[in-house]
mmCIF file of C-alpha atoms in Angstrom:
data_model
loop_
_atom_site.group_PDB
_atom_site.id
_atom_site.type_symbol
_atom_site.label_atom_id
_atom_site.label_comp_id
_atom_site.label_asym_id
_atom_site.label_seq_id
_atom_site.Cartn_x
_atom_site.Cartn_y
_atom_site.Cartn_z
ATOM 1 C CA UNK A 1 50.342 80.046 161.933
ATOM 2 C CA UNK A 2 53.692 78.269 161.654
ATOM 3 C CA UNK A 3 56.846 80.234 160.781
ATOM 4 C CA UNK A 4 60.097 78.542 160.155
ATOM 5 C CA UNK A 5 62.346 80.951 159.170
ATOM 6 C CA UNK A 6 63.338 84.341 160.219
ATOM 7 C CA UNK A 7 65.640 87.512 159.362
ATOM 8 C CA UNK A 8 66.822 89.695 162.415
ATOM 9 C CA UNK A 9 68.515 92.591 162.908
ATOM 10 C CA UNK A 10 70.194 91.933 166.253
ATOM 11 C CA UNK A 11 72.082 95.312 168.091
ATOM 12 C CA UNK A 12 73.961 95.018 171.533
ATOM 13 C CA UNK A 13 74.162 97.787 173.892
ATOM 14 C CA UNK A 14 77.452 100.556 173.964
ATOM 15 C CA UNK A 15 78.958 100.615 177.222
ATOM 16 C CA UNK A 16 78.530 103.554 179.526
ATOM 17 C CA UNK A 17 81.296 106.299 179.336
ATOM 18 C CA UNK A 18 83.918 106.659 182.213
ATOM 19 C CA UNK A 19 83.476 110.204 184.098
ATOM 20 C CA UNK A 20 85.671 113.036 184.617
ATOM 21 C CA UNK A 21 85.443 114.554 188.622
ATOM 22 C CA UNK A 22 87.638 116.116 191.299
ATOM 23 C CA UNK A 23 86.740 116.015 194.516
ATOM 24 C CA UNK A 24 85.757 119.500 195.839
ATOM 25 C CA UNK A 25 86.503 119.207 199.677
ATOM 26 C CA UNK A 26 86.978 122.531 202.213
ATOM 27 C CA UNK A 27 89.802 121.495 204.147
ATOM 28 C CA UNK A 28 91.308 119.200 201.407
ATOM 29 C CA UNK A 29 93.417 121.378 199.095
ATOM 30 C CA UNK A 30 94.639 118.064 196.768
ATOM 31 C CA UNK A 31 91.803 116.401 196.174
ATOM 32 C CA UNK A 32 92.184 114.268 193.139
ATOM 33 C CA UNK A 33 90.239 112.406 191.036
ATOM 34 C CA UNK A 34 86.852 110.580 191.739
ATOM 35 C CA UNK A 35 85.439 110.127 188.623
ATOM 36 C CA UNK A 36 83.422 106.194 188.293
ATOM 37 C CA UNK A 37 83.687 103.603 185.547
ATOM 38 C CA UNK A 38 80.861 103.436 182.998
ATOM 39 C CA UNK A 39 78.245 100.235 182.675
ATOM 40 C CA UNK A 40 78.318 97.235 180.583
ATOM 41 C CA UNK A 41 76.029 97.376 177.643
ATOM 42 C CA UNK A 42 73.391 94.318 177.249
ATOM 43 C CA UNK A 43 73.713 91.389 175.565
ATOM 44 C CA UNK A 44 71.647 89.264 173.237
ATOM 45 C CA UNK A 45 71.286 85.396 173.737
ATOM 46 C CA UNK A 46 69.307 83.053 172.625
ATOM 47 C CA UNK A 47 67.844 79.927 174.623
ATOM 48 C CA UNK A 48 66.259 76.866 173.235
ATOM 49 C CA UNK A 49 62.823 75.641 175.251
ATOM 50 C CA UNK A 50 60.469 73.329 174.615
ATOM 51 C CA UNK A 51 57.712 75.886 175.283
ATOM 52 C CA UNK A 52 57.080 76.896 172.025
ATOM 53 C CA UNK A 53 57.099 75.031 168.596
ATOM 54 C CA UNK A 54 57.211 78.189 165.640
ATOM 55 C CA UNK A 55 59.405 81.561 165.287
ATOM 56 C CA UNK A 56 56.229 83.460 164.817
ATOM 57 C CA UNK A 57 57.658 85.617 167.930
ATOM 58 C CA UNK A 58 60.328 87.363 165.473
ATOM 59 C CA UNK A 59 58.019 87.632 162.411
ATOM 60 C CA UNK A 60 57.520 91.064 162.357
ATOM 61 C CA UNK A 61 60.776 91.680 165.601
ATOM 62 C CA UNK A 62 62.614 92.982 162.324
ATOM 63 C CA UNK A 63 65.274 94.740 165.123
ATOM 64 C CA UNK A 64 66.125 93.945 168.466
ATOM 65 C CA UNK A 65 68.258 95.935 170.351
ATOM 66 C CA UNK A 66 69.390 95.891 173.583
ATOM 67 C CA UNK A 67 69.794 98.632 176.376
ATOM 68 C CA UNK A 68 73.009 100.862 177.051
ATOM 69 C CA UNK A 69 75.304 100.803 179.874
ATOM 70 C CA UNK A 70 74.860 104.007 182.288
ATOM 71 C CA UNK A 71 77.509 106.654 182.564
ATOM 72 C CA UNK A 72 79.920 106.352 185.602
ATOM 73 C CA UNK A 73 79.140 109.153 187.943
ATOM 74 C CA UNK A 74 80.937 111.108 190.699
ATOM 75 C CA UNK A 75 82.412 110.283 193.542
ATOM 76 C CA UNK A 76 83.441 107.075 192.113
ATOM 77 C CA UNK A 77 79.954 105.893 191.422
ATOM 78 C CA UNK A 78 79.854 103.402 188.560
ATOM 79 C CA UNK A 79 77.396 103.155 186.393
ATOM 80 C CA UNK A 80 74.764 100.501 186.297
ATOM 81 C CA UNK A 81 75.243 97.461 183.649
ATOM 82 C CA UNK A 82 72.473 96.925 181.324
ATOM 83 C CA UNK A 83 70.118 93.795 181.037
ATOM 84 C CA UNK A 84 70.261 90.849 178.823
ATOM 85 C CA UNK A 85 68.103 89.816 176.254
ATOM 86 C CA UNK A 86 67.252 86.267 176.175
ATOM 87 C CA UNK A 87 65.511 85.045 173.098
ATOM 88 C CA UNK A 88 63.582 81.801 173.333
ATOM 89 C CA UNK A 89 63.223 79.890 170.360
ATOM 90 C CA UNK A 90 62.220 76.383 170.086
ATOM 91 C CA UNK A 91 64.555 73.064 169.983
ATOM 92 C CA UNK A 92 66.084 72.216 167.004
ATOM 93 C CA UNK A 93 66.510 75.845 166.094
ATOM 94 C CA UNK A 94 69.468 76.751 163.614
ATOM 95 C CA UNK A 95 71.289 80.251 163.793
ATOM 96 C CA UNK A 96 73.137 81.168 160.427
ATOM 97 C CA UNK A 97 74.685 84.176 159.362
ATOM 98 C CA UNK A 98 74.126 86.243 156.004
ATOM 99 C CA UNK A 99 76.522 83.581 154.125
ATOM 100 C CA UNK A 100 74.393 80.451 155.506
ATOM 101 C CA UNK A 101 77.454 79.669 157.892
ATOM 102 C CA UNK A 102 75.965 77.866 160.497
ATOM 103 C CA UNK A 103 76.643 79.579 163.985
ATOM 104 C CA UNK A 104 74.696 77.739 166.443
ATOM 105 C CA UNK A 105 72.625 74.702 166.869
ATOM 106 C CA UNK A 106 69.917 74.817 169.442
ATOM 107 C CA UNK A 107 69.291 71.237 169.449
ATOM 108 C CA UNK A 108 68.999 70.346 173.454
ATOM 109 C CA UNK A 109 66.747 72.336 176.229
ATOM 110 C CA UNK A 110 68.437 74.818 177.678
ATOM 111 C CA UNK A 111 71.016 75.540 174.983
ATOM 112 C CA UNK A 112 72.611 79.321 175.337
ATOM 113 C CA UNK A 113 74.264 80.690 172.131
ATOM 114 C CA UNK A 114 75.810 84.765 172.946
ATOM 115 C CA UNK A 115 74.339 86.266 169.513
ATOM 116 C CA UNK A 116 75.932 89.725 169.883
ATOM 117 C CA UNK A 117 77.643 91.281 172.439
ATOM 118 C CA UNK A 118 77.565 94.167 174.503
ATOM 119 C CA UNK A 119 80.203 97.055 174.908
ATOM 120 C CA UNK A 120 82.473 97.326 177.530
ATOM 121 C CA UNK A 121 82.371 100.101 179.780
ATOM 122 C CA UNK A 122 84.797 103.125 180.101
ATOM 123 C CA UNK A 123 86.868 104.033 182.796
ATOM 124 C CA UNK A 124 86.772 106.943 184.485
ATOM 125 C CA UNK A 125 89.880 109.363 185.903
ATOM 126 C CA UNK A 126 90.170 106.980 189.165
ATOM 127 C CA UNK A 127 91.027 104.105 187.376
ATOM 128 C CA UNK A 128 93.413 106.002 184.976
ATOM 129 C CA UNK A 129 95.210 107.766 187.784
ATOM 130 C CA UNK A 130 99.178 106.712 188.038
ATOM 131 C CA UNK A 131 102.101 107.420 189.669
ATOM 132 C CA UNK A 132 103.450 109.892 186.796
ATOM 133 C CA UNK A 133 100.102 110.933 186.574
ATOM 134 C CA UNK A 134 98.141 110.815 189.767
ATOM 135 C CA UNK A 135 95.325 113.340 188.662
ATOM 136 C CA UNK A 136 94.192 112.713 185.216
ATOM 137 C CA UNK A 137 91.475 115.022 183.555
ATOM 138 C CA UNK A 138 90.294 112.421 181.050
ATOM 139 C CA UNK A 139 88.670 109.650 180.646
ATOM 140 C CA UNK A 140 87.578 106.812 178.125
ATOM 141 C CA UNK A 141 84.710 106.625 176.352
ATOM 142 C CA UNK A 142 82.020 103.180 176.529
ATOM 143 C CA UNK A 143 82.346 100.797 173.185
ATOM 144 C CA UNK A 144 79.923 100.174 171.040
ATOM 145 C CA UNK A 145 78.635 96.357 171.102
ATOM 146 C CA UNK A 146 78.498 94.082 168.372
ATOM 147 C CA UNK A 147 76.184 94.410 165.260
ATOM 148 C CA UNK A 148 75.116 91.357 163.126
ATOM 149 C CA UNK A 149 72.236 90.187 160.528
ATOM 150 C CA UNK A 150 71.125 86.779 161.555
ATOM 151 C CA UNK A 151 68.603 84.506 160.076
ATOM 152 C CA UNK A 152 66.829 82.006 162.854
ATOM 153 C CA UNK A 153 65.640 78.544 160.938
ATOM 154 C CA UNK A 154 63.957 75.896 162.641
#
């Protein structure tokens, strides 16, 4: 069966959140902070290859969405980035948006276009320790990644 068209839901991965920890020592009576940074959500790309000819791969791939970045843990532990996604579609592919604005033509092997995005992670209290401030008890939450309606044409 040959497909030339198709609409997908494409949703990037939120970024791990920062954590909040004090170290908890016998001797040590200051501590301080040693909370770790959160993970980088995944990404969504797609990669043209001459391996297959149709888009009958995302006929019924409505949504794709990629994995989350882990939380940053204690003792200043960060958290571990999420994977990719690499979608292959076939040479000569064109990516538009909902308005038909062309965003990307796959017209070479080995073509990368970065669909969506993934979140950045937070940090946690290390990394927001300061001189003012040298033992904070917050820290900042992952973002979300990027959200977008595409339609694939070849």
């Amino acid at each position: 069966m040959f497909i030339d068209r198709a609409k997908i839901y494409l949703c990037a991965g939120k970024g791990g959140d920062g954590c909040i920890s004090f170290r908890h020592e016998k001797y040590i009576e200051f501590g301080g902070p040693n909370g770790g940074n959160g993970g980088k959500g995944g990404s969504i790309y797609f990669i043209a290859t001459n391996s297959s000819n149709s888009l009958v791969n995302y006929r019924h791939a409505r949504k794709i969405k990629a994995d989350d970045g882990e939380k940053g843990m204690a003792k200043m532990m960060y958290g571990k980035n999420a994977k990719d996604i690499i979608l292959e579609v076939p040479v000569g592919t064109v990516i538009l948006d909902n308005e038909e604005k062309v965003l990307a033509d796959l017209n070479e092997e080995g073509k990368k276009y970065l669909a969506v995005k993934g979140g950045r992670g937070g940090r946690g209290n290390v990394s927001l320790a300061t001189r003012s401030n040298p033992c904070p008890s917050y820290a900042e939450k992952g973002e979300p990644g990027e959200v977008r309606n595409i339609k694939v044409e070849l």
